[in-house]
Short mmCIF file of C-alpha atoms in Angstrom, two decimals:
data_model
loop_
_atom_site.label_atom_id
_atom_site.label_comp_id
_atom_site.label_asym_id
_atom_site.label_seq_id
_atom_site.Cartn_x
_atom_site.Cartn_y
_atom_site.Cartn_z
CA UNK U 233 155.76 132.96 74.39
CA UNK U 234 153.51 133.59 77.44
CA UNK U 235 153.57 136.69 79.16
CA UNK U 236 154.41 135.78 82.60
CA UNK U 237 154.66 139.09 84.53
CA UNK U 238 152.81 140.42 87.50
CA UNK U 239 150.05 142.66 87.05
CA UNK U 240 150.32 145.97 88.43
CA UNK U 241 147.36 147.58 90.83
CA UNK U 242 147.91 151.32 90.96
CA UNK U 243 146.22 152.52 94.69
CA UNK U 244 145.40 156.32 95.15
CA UNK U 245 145.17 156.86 99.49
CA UNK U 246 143.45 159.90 99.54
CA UNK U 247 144.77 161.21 103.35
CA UNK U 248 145.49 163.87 106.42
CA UNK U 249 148.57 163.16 108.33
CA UNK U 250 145.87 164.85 111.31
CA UNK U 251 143.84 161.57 110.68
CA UNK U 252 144.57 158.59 113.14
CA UNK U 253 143.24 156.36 111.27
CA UNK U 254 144.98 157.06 108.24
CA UNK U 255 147.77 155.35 109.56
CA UNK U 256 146.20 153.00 110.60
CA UNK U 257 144.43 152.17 107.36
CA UNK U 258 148.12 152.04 105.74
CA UNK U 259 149.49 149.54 107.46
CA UNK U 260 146.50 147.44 107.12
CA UNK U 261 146.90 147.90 104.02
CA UNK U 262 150.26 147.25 103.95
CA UNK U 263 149.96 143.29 105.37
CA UNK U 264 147.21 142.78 102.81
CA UNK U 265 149.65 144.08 99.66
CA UNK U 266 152.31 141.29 101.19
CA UNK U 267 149.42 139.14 100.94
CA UNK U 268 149.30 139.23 97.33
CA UNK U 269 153.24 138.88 96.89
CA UNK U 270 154.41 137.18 93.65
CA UNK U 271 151.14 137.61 92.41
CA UNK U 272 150.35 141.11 92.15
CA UNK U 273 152.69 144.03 92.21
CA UNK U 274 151.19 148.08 93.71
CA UNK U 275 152.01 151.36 93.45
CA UNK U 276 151.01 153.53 95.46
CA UNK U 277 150.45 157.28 95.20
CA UNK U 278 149.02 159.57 98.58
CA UNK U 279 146.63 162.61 97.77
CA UNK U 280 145.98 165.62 100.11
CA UNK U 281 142.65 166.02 102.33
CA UNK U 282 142.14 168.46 105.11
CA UNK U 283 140.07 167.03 108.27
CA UNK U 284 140.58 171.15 109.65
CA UNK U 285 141.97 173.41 106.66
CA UNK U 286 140.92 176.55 109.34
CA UNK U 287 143.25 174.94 111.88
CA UNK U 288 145.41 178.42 112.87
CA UNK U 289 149.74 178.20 113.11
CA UNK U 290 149.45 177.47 116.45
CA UNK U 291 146.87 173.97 116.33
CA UNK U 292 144.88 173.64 119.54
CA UNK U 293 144.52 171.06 122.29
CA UNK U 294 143.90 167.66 120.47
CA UNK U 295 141.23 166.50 123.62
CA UNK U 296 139.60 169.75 123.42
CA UNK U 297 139.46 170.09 119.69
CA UNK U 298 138.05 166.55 119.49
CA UNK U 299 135.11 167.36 122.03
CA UNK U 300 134.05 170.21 120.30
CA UNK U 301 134.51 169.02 117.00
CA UNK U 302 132.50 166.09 117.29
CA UNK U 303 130.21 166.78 120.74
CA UNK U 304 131.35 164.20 123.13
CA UNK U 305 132.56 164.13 126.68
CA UNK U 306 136.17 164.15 127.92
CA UNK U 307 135.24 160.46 129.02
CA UNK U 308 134.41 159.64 125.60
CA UNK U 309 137.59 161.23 124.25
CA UNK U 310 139.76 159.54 126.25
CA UNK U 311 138.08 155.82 125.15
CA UNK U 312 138.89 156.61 121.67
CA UNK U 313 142.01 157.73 121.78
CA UNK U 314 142.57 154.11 123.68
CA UNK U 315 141.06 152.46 121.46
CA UNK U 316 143.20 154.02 118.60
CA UNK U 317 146.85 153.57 120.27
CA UNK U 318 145.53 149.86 121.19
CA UNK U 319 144.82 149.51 117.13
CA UNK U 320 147.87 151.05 116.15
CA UNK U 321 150.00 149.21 118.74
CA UNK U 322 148.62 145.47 117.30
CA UNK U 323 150.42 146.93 113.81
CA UNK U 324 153.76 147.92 115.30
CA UNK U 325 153.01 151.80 115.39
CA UNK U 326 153.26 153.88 118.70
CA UNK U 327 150.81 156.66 119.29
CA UNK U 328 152.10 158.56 122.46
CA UNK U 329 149.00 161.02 122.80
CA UNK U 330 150.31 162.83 125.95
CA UNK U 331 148.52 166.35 127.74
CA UNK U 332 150.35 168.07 125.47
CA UNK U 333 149.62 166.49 122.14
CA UNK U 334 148.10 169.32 119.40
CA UNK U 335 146.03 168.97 116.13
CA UNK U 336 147.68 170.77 113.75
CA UNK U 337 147.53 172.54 110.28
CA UNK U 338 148.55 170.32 107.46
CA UNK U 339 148.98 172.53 104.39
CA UNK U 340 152.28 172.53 104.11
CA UNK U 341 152.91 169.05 104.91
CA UNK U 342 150.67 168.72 102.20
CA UNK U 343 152.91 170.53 99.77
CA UNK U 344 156.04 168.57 100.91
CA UNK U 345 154.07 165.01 100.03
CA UNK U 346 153.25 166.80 96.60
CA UNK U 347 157.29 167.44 96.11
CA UNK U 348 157.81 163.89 97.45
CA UNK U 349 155.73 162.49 94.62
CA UNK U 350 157.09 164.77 92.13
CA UNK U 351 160.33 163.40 92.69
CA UNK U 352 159.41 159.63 91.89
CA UNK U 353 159.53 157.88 88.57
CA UNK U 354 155.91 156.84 87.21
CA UNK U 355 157.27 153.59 86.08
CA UNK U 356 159.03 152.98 89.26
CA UNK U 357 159.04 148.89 89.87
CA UNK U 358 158.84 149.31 93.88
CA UNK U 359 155.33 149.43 95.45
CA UNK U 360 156.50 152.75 97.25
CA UNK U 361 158.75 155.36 97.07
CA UNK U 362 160.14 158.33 98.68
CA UNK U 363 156.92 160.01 98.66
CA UNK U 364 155.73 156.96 101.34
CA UNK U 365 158.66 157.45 103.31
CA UNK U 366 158.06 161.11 104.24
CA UNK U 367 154.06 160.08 104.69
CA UNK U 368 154.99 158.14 107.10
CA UNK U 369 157.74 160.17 108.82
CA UNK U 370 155.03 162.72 109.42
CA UNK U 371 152.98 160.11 110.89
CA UNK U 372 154.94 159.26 113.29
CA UNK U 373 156.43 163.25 113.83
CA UNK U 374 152.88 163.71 114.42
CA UNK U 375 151.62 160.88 116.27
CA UNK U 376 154.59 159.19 118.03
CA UNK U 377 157.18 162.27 118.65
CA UNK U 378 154.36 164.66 119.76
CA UNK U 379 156.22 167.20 116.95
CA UNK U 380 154.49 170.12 115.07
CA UNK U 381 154.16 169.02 111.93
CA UNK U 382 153.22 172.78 110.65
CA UNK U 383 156.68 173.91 111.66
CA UNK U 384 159.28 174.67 108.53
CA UNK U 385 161.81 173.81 110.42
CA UNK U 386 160.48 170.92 111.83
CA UNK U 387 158.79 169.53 108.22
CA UNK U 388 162.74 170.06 107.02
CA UNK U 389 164.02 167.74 109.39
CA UNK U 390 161.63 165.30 108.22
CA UNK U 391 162.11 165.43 105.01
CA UNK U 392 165.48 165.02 105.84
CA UNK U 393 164.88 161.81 107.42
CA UNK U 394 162.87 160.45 105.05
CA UNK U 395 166.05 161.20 102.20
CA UNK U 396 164.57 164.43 100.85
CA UNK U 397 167.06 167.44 100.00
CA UNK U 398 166.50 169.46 103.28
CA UNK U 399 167.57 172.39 101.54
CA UNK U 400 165.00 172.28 99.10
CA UNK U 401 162.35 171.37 101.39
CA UNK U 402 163.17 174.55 103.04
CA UNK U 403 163.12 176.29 100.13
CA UNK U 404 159.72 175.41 99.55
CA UNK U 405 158.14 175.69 102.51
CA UNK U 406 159.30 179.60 102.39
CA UNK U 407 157.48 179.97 98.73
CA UNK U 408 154.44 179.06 97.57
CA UNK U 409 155.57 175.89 95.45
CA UNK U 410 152.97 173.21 95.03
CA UNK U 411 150.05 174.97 97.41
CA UNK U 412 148.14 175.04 93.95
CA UNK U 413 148.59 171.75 93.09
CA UNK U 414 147.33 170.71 96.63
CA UNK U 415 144.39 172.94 96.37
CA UNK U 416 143.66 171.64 92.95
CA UNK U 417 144.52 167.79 94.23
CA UNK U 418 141.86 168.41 97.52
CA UNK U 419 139.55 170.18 94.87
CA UNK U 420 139.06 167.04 92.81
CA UNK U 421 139.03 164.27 95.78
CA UNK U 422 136.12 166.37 97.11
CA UNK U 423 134.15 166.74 93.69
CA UNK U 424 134.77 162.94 93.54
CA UNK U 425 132.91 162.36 96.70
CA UNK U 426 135.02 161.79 98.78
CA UNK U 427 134.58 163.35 102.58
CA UNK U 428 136.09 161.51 104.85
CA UNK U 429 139.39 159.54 105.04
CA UNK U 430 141.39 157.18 104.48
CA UNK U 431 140.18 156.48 101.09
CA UNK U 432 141.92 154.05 99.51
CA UNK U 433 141.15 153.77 95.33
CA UNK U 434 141.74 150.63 93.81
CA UNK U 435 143.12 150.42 89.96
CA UNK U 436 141.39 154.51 89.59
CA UNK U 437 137.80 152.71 90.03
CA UNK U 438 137.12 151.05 93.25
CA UNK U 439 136.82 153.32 96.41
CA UNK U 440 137.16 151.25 99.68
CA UNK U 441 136.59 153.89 102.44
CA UNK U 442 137.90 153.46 105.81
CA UNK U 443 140.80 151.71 107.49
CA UNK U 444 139.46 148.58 106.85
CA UNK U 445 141.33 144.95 108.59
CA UNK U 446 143.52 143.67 106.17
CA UNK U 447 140.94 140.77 105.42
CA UNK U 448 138.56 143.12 104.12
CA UNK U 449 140.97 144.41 101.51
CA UNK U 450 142.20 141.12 100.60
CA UNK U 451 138.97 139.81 100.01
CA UNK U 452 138.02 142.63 97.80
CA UNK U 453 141.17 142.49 95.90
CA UNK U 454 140.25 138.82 95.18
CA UNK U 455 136.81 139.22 94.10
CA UNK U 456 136.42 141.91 92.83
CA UNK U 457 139.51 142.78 90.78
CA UNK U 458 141.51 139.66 90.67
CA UNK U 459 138.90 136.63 89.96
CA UNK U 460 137.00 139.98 87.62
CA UNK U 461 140.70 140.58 85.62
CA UNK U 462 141.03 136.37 85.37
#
């Protein structure tokens, strides 16, 4: 009897919910796993990376902390962020960047995401999980709502929305549950070379850096792993 089921592809996104184009990466990502429907099944896992693990309690001014960080004018600033809410917006996702909008420290969104995961089966059939659903909660907490995403109370609620126990989530966020497995997590992305995010690792082998267009990741899934596999 032939074996007629769909292979698997297990992705590792190796992400900051700080990081723009982390999001943006996903749901690129995203059209070019529909791409492969009926032929290829995913599951996805999200790993922890810091773009500012000094960022203090309180974040700071996301225009100011972009100028310094990376030595551009306000001008500058102000063209990216366009050009980011005008790449978002072509994929359905809303980036309200108002005056007011803050950078802010992701440990402990970090920790949730690591509960998130824990809670999933490892043979689960469905590309994504509950672990996906609070990733992108924060996203848009972060990026759409304007919300501080290094708030307890505010990383309860969205766990809540995203159909995690709020209860525990608080629970955790008062302890120290999971900060080592972060640290560890963030430990081994970086001693694997990897510096800069999204990172999206294909099958545990194939690093494809970047948010990349959704052609770019089909084509690589086709070539390199697909007609490779066949």
């Amino acid at each position: 009897m032939t074996d007629t089921a769909i292979p698997r592809l297990d992705v590792d996104i190796v992400s900051d919910v700080m990081c723009p184009w982390c999001i943006i990466g996903w749901l690129r990502f995203e059209q070019a796993m529909a791409h492969f429907a009926g032929r290829l099944a995913f599951r996805v896992r999200w790993h922890p990376f810091e773009l500012n693990p000094d960022m203090p309690p309180e974040g700071e001014d996301a225009a100011s902390h972009v100028m310094r960080k990376y030595g551009i004018s306000a001008e500058q600033s102000r063209a990216n962020s366009e050009r980011l809410a005008a790449a978002a917006a072509e994929l359905g996702f809303v980036f309200n960047r108002g005056p007011a909008f803050r950078m802010r420290n992701s440990f402990d969104a970090h920790r949730l995401l690591a509960w998130a995961a824990a809670c999933e089966a490892a043979e689960q059939a469905d590309a994504t999980g509950v672990q996906t659903a609070l990733k992108l909660a924060l996203f848009r907490a972060h990026f759409t709502d304007n919300r501080d995403v290094g708030d307890p109370q505010v990383l309860t609620d969205v766990a809540a929305s995203a159909g995690l126990d709020p209860a525990r989530a608080a629970a955790i966020l008062a302890s120290d549950a999971y900060a080592e497995e972060v640290r560890a997590e963030e430990a081994y992305w970086a001693d694997n070379n990897i510096t800069g995010v999204p990172a999206f690792i294909l099958g545990g082998r194939m690093l494809i850096p970047g948010a990349q267009d959704s052609e770019v990741f089909v084509r690589i899934i086709e070539n390199k792993l697909l007609t490779a596999a066949a």
